Coordinates of C-alpha atoms in Angstrom, one line a residue:
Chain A
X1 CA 39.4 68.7 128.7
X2 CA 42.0 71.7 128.8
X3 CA 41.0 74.6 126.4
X4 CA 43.9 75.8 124.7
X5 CA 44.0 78.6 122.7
X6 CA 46.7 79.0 119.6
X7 CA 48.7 82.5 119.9
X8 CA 50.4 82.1 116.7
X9 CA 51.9 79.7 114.2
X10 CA 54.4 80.3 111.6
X11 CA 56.0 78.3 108.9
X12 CA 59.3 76.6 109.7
X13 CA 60.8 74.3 107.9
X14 CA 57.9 73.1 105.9
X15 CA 56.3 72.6 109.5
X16 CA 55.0 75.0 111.7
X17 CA 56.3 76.6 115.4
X18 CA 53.1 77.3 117.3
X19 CA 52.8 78.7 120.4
X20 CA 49.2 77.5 123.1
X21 CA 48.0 79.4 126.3
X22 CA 45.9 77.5 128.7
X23 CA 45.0 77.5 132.7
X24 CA 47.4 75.1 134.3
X25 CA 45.3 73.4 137.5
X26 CA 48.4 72.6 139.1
X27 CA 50.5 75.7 138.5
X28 CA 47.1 78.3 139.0
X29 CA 48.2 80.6 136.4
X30 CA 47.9 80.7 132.6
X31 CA 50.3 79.2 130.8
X32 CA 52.0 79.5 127.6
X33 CA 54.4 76.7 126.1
X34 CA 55.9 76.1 122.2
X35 CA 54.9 73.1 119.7
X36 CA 57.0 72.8 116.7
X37 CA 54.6 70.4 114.7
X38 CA 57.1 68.6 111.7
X39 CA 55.2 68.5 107.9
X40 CA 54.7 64.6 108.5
X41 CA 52.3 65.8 111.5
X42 CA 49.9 66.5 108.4
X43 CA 49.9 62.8 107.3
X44 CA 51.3 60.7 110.0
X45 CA 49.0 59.2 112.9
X46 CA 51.4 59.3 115.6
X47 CA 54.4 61.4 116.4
X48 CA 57.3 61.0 118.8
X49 CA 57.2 64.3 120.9
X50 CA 60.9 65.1 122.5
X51 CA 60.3 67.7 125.7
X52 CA 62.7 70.6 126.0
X53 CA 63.4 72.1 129.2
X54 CA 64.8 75.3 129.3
X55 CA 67.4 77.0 131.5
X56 CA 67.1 80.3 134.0
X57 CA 65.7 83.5 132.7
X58 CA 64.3 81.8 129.3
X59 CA 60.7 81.0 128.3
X60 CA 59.2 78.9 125.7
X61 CA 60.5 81.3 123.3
X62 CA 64.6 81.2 123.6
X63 CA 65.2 77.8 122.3
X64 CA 62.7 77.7 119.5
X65 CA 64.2 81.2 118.1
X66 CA 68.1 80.4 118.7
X67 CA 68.5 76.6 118.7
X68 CA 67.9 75.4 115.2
X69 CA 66.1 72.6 116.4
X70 CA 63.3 72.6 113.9
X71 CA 65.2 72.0 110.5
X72 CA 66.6 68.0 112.4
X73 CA 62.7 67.5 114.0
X74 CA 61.5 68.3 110.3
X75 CA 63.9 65.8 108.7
X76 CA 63.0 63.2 111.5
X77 CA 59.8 63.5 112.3
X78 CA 59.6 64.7 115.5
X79 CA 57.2 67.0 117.8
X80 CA 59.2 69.3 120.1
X81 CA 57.1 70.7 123.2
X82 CA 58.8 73.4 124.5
X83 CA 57.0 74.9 127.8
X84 CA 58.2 78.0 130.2
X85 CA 60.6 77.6 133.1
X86 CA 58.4 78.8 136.3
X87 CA 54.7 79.9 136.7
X88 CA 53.8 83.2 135.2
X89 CA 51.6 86.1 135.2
X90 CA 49.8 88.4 138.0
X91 CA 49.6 87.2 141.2
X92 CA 52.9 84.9 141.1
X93 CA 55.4 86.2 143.2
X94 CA 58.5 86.2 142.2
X95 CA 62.6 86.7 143.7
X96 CA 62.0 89.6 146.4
X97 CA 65.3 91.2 144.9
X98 CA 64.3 90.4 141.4
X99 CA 66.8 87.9 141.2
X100 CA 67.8 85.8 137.5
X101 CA 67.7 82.4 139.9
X102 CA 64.9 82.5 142.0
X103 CA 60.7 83.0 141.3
X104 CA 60.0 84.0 137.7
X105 CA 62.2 81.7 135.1
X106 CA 63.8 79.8 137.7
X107 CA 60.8 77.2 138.5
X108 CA 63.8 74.4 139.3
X109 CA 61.3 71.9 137.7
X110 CA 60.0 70.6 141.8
X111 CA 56.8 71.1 143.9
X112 CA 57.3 73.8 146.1
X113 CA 56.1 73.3 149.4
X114 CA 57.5 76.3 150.8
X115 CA 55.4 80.1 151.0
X116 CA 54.9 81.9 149.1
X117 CA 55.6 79.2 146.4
X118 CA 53.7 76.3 147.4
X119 CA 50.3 77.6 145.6
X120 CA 52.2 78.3 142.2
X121 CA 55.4 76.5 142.1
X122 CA 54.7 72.6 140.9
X123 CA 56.3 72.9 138.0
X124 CA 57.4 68.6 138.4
X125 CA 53.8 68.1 138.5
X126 CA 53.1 70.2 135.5
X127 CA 55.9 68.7 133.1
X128 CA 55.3 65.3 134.4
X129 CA 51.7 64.9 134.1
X130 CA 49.7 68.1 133.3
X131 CA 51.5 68.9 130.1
X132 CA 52.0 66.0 128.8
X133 CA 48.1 65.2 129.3
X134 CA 47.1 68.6 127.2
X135 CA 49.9 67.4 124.6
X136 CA 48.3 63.8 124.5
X137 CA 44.6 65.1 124.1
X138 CA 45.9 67.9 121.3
X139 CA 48.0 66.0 119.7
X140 CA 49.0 62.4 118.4
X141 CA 51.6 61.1 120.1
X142 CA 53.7 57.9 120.2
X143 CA 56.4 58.1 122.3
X144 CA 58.4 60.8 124.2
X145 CA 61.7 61.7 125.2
X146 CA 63.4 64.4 127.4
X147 CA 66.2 67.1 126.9
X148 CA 67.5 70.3 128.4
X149 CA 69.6 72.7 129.0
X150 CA 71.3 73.9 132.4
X151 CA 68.6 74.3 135.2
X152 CA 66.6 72.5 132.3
X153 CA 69.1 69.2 132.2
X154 CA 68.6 68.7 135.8
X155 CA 64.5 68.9 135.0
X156 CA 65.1 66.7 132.5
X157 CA 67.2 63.8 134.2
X158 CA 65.1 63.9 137.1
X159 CA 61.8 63.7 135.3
X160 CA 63.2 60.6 133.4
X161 CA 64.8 59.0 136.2
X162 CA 62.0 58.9 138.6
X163 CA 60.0 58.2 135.7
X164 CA 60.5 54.4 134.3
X165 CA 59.3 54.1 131.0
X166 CA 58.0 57.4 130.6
X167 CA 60.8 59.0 128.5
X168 CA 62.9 56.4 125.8
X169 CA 65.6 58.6 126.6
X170 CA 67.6 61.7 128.3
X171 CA 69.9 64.1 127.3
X172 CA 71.1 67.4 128.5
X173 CA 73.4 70.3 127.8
X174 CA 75.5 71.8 130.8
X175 CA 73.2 70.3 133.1
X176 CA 73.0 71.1 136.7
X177 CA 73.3 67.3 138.0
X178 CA 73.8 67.8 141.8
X179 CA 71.6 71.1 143.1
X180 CA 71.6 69.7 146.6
X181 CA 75.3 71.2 146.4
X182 CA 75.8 73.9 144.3
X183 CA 74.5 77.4 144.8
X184 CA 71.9 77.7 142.4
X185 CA 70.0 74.4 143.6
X186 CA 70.7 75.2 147.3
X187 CA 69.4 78.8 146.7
X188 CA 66.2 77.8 145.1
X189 CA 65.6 74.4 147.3
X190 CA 66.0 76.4 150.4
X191 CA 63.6 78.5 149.3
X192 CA 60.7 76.1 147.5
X193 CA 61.4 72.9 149.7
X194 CA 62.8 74.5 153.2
X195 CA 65.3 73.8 155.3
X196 CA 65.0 69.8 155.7
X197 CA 67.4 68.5 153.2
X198 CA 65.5 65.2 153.6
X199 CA 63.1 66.3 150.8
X200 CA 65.6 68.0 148.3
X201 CA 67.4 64.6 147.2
X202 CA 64.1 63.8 145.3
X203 CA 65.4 66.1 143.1
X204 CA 68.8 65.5 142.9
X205 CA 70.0 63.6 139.6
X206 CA 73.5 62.3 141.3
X207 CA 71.3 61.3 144.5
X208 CA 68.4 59.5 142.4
X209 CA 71.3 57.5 140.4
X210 CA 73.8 56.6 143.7
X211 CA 70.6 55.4 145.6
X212 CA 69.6 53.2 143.2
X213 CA 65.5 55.6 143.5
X214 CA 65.9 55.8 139.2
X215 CA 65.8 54.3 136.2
X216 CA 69.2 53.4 135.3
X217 CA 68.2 51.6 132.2
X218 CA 67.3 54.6 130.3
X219 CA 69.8 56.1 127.5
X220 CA 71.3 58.9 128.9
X221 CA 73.2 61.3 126.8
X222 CA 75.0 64.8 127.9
X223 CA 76.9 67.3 126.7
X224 CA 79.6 70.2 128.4
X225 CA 81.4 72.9 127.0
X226 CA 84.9 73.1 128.7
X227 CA 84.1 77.1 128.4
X228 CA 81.4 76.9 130.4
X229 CA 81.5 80.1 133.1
X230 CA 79.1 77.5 135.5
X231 CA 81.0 74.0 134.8
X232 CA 83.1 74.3 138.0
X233 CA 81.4 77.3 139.8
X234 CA 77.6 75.0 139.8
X235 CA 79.4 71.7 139.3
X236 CA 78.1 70.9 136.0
X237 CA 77.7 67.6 135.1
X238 CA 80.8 65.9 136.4
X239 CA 79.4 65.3 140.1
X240 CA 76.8 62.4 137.9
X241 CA 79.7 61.2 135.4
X242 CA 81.5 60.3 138.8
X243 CA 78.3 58.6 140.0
X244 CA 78.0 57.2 136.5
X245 CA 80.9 55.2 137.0
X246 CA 80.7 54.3 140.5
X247 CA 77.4 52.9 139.8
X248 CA 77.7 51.1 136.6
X249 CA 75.4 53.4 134.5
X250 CA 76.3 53.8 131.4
X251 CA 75.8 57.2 129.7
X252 CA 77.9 59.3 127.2
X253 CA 79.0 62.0 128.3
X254 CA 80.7 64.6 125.8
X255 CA 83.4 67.5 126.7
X256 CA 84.0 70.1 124.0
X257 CA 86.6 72.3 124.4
X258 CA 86.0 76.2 123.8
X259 CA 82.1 75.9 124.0
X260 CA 80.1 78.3 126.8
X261 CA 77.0 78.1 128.4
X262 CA 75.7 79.8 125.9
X263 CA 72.8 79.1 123.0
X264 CA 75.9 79.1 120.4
X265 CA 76.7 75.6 122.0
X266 CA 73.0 74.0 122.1
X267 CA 72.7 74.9 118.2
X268 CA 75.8 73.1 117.8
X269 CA 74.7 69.8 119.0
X270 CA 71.4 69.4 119.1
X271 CA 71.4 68.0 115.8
X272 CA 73.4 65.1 117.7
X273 CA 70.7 65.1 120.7
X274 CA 67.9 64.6 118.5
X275 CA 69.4 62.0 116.1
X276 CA 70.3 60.2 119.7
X277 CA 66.2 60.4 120.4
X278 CA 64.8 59.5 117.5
X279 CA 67.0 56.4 117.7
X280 CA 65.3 55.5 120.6
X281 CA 62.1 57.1 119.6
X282 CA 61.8 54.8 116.8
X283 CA 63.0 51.8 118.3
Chain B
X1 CA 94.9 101.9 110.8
X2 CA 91.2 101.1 112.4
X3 CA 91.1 100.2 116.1
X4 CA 89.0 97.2 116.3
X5 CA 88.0 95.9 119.9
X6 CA 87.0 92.4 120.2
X7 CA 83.8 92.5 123.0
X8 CA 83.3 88.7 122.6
X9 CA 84.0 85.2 121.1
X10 CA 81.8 82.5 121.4
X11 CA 82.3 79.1 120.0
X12 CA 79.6 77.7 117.3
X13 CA 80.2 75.0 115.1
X14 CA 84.0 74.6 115.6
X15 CA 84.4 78.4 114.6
X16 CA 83.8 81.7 117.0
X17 CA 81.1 83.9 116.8
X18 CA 82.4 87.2 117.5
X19 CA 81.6 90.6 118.5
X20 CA 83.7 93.8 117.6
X21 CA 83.6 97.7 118.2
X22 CA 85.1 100.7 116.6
X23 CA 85.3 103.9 115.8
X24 CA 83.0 104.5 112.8
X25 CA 84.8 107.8 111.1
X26 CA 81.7 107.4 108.1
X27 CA 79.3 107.5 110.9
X28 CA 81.0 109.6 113.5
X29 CA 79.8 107.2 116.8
X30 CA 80.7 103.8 117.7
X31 CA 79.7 101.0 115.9
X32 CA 79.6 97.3 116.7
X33 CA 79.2 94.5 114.2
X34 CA 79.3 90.5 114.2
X35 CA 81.6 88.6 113.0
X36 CA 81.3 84.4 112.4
X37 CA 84.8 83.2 111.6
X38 CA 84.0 79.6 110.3
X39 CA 87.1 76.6 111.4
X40 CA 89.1 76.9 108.1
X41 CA 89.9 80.3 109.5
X42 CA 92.4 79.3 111.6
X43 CA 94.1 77.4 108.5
X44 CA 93.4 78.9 105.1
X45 CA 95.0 81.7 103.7
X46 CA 92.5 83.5 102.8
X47 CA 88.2 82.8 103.0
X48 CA 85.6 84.3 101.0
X49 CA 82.8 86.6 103.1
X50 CA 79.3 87.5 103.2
X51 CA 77.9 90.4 104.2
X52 CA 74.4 90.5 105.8
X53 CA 72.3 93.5 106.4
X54 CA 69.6 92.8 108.9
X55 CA 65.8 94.6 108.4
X56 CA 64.4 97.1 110.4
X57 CA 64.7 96.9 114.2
X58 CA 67.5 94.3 114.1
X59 CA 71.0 94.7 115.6
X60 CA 73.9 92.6 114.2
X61 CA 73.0 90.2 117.1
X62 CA 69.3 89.0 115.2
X63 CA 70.7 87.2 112.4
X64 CA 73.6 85.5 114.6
X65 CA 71.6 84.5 117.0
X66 CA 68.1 83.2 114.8
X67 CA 69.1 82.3 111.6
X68 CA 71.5 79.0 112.2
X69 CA 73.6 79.9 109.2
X70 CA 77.1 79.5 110.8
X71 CA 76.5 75.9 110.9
X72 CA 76.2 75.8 106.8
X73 CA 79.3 78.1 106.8
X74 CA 81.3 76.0 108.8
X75 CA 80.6 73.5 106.3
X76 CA 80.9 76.1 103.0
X77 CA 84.7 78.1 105.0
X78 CA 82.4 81.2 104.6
X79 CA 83.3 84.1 106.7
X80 CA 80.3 86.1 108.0
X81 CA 79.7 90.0 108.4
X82 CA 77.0 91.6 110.4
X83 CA 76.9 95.0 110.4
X84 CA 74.4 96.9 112.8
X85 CA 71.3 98.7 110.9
X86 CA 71.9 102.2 111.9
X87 CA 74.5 104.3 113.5
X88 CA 74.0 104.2 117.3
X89 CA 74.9 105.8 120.8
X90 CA 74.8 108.8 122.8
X91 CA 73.9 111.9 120.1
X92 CA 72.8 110.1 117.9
X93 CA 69.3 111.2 116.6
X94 CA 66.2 108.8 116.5
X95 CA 63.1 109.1 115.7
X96 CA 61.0 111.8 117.6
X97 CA 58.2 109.3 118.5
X98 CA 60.2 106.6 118.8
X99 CA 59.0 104.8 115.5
X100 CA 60.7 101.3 114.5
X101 CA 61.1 102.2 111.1
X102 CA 62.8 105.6 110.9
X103 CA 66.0 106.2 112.7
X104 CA 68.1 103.9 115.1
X105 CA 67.4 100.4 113.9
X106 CA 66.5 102.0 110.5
X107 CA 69.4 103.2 108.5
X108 CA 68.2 102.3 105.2
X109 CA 71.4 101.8 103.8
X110 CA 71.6 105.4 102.2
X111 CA 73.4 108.2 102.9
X112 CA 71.3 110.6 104.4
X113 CA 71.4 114.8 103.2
X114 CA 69.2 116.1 105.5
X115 CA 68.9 117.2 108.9
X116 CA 69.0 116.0 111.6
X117 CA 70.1 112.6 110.1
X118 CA 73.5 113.7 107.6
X119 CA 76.0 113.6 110.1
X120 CA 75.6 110.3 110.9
X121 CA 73.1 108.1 108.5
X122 CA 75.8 107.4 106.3
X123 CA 74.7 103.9 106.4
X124 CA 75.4 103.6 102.2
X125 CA 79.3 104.5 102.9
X126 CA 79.8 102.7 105.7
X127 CA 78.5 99.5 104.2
X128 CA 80.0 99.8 100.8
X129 CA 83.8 101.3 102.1
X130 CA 84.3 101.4 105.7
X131 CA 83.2 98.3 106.8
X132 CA 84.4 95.9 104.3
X133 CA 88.2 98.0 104.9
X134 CA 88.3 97.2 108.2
X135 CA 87.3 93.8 107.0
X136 CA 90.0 93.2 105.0
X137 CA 92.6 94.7 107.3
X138 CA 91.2 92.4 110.7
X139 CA 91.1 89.1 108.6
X140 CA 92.2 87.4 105.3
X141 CA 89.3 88.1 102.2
X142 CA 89.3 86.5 99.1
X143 CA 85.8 87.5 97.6
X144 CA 82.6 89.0 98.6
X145 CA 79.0 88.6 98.3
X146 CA 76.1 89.8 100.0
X147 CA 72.5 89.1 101.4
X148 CA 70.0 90.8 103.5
X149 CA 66.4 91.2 104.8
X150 CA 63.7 93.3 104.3
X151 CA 65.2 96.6 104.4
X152 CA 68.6 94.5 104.3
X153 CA 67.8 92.8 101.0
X154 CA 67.2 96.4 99.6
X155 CA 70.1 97.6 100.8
X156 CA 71.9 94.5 99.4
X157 CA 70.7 94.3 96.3
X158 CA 71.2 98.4 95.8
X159 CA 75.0 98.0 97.2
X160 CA 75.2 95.0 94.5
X161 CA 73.5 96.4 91.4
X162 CA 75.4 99.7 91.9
X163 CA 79.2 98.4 92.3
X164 CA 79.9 96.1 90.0
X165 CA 82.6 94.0 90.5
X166 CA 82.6 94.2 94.2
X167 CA 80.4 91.5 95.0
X168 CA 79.9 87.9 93.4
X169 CA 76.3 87.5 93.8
X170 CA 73.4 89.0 96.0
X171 CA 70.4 87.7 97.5
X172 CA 67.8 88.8 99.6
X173 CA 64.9 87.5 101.8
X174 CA 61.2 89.7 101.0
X175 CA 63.5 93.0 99.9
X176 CA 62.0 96.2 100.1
X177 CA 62.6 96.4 96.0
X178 CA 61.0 99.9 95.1
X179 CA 61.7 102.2 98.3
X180 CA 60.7 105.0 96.2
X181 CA 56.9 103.7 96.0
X182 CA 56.4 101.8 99.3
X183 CA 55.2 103.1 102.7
X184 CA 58.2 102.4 104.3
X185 CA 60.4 103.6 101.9
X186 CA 58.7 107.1 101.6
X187 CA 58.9 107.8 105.4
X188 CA 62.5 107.0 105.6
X189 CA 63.4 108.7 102.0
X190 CA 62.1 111.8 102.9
X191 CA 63.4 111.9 106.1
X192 CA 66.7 111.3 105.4
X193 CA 66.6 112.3 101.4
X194 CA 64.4 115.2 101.3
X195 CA 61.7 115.8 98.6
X196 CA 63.4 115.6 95.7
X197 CA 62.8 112.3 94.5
X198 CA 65.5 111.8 92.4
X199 CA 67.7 111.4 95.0
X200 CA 65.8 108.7 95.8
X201 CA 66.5 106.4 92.9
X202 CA 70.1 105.8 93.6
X203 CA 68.2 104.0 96.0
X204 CA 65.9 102.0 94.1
X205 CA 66.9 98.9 93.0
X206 CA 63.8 98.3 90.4
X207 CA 64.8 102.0 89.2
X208 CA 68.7 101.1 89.0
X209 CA 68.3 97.5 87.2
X210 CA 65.3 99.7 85.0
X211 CA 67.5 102.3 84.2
X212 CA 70.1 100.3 83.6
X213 CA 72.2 101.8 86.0
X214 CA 73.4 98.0 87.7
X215 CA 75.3 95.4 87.2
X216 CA 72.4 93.3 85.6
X217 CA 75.2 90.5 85.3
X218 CA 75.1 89.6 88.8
X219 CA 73.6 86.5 90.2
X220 CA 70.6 87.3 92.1
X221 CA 68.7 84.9 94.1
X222 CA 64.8 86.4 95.6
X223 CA 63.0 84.7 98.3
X224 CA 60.0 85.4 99.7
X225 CA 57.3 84.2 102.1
X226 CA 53.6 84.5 100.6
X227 CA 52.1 84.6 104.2
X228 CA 54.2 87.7 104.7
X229 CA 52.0 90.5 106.2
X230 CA 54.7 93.3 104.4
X231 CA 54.3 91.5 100.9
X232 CA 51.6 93.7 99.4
X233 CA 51.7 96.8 101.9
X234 CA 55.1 97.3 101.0
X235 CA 55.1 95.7 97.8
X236 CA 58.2 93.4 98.4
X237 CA 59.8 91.2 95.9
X238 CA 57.5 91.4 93.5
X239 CA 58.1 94.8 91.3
X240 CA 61.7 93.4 90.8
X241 CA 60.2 90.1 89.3
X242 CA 58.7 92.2 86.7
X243 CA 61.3 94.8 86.0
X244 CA 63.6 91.7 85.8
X245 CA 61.2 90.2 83.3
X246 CA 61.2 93.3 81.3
X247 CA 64.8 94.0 81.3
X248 CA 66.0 90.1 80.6
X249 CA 67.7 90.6 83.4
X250 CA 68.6 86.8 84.8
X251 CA 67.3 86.0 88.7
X252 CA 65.8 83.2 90.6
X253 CA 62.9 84.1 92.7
X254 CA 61.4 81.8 95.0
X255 CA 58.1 82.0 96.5
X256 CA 57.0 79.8 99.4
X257 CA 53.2 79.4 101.0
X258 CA 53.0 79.7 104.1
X259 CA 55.9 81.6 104.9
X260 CA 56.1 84.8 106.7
X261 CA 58.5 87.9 107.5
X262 CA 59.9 86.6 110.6
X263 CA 63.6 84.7 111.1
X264 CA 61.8 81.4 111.2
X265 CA 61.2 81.9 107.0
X266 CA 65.0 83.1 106.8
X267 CA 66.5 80.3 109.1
X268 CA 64.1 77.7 106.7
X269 CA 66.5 79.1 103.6
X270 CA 69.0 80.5 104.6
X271 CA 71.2 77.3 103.7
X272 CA 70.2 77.7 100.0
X273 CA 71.3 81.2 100.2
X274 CA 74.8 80.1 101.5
X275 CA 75.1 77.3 99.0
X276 CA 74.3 79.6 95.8
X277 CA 76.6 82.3 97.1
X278 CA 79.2 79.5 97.9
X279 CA 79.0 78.5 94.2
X280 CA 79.9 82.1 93.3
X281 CA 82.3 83.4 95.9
X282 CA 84.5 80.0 94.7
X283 CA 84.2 80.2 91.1

């Protein structure tokens, strides 16, 4: 049974955005993540939860304070779990250089198995079973669901796809959909998973859905802001449209014209994402 | 003719979010403020505005970023102002030890006498003249109203009760109300004021609507969390309620269990706010 211990919760939206610390097993560290809890978590047995996986640099922190998420999971019902992007805290290394995309925020959502990363860096292991397993004994859950946003969409798709049944559905904003070629997934898969390219497909949402190792069943849903610095520069989602249609999956996929990378573009349509869950959610 | 420099534009909910700089001659240093320019900006002659002054600490980038309120002024064609809190920038004078609550971050929306603050804490003139010219010149304003929090709900409701006419209606989130008799108030009146306290009540809105030096006419719309840590130390809200009371003075005041100080209690109301002031500003 994992001890965690409440830092704070404050009233939002008639619910409440808490925030947990506990000792992650898999990641050795301590570990902080976000729960907003929606008011029917006071009278309702079980919840949907939808994960949120954040982008580079960000903690548990940026998309509860910018995305506007809570006043839609009020209205529907639903729990959002929101945990960091990498392993924290002394005695993680991080980027020799300091770097935005690599170490500390930039956990790329795989299992190292690289040094200095192996002993700290398993951050698939901690979103796909040792997270959920604290949510679970915390909290009552139904069923979940899995969004996010940039390096965050490509944790997200791959978690579902490799996942059957696991999520009821995926969406993503701007996500990075082919990291085996683009230089922020070659950058940080070179340095948590080596040189053998062998072992970075596992990863890889466009490899997972061409070679048929997914679940290509599951509702996908993704959004792209034609503004986006990153959309051509990181190959933002296109590379898995192209797949999408090659393969047969089917998935919407939304361009907006004007709309960056930025937070300004999540809180505009997340209010879609999380009617799009809660469809399934509820189903 | 003010220069105005535009430092960036971000889309958010079909309008831009935008950033500006310029040459403050109130303040004598450059200022930057924030700007959300709702869709029907691109087609209507002319939109209504609201101005929002942020609490201690904040920048113009607090509100934009936490709040959510562009997507309710998308829906309402209600431009948004967001000036900065104090003057800022090289020669500028802070606070000697660095405190959050006197100095940069901290303008207190008066017009400071004193040394070393008078030549540029002019916070008073810049938010009731220069700003809202420049305003006017950059885009096309119908009316005005105003809001703020904290320290900005003071300074909202004094810039209200004291020019009538100018604004439709005010509200305010947990507003210092009687700077004159509150912790916060005293360091920052005396600083910037001296000891004469009758300077001070120009800057008092319990003393102006008690005095009847305000515009009692005004709409007023309160709000305030009762799990606020500020709500008794600084005695917040509450000393208008009664001097409203006495008066006859007209004003809704809301008070809300659970709530506290922090942008997750304005972002839970701020969509009332924007509705009463929409009901004004199109009168």
């Amino acid at each position: 049974m994992t001890q965690l211990t409440e830092i704070s919760a404050v009233k939002c939206f008639d619910g409440v955005q808490k925030r947990f610390e506990h000792d992650s097993q898999v990641l050795n560290c301590r570990m902080q993540f976000s729960v907003y809890l929606p008011p029917q978590a006071e009278k309702e047995q079980s919840l949907p939860v939808l994960y949120w996986l954040s982008g580079l640099t960000c903690s548990d922190e940026n998309f509860s304070a910018k995305a506007g998420a809570q006043r839609v999971a009020a209205e529907l019902g639903i729990i959002l779990v929101i945990p960091d992007t990498s392993p924290r805290g002394d005695g993680v290394p991080g980027a020799d250089d300091g770097a935005y995309d690599l170490g500390l925020g930039a956990g790329f959502y795989v299992n190292a198995t690289e040094s200095p990363w192996q002993r700290h860096y398993q951050m698939y292991d901690y979103i796909a079973e040792e997270l959920p397993g604290v949510i679970k004994q915390q909290f009552n859950i139904s069923k979940s669901a899995i969004s996010g946003h940039s390096m965050g969409g490509h944790g997200a798709l791959v978690l579902a796809l490799r996942n059957p049944g696991r999520f009821t559905s995926v969406s993503a904003f701007a996500p990075i959909v082919n990291p085996v070629d683009c230089p922020w997934g070659e950058k940080a898969f070179s340095a948590y998973l080596g040189e053998n390219k062998q072992q970075w497909q596992q990863y890889d949402a466009c490899h997972l859905l061409e070679n048929k190792q997914a679940d290509w069943h599951i509702p996908i849903k993704i959004d792209q802001g034609l503004a986006d610095n990153f959309l051509e520069s990181q190959r933002l989602t296109r590379p898995l449209e192209e797949v999408c249609e090659k393969t047969g999956v089917k998935a919407e996929f939304g361009y907006h014209p004007g709309y960056d990378h930025s937070y300004y573009f999540i809180a505009s349509f997340i209010e879609q994402h999380l009617r799009f869950h809660a469809k399934h959610l509820k189903a």
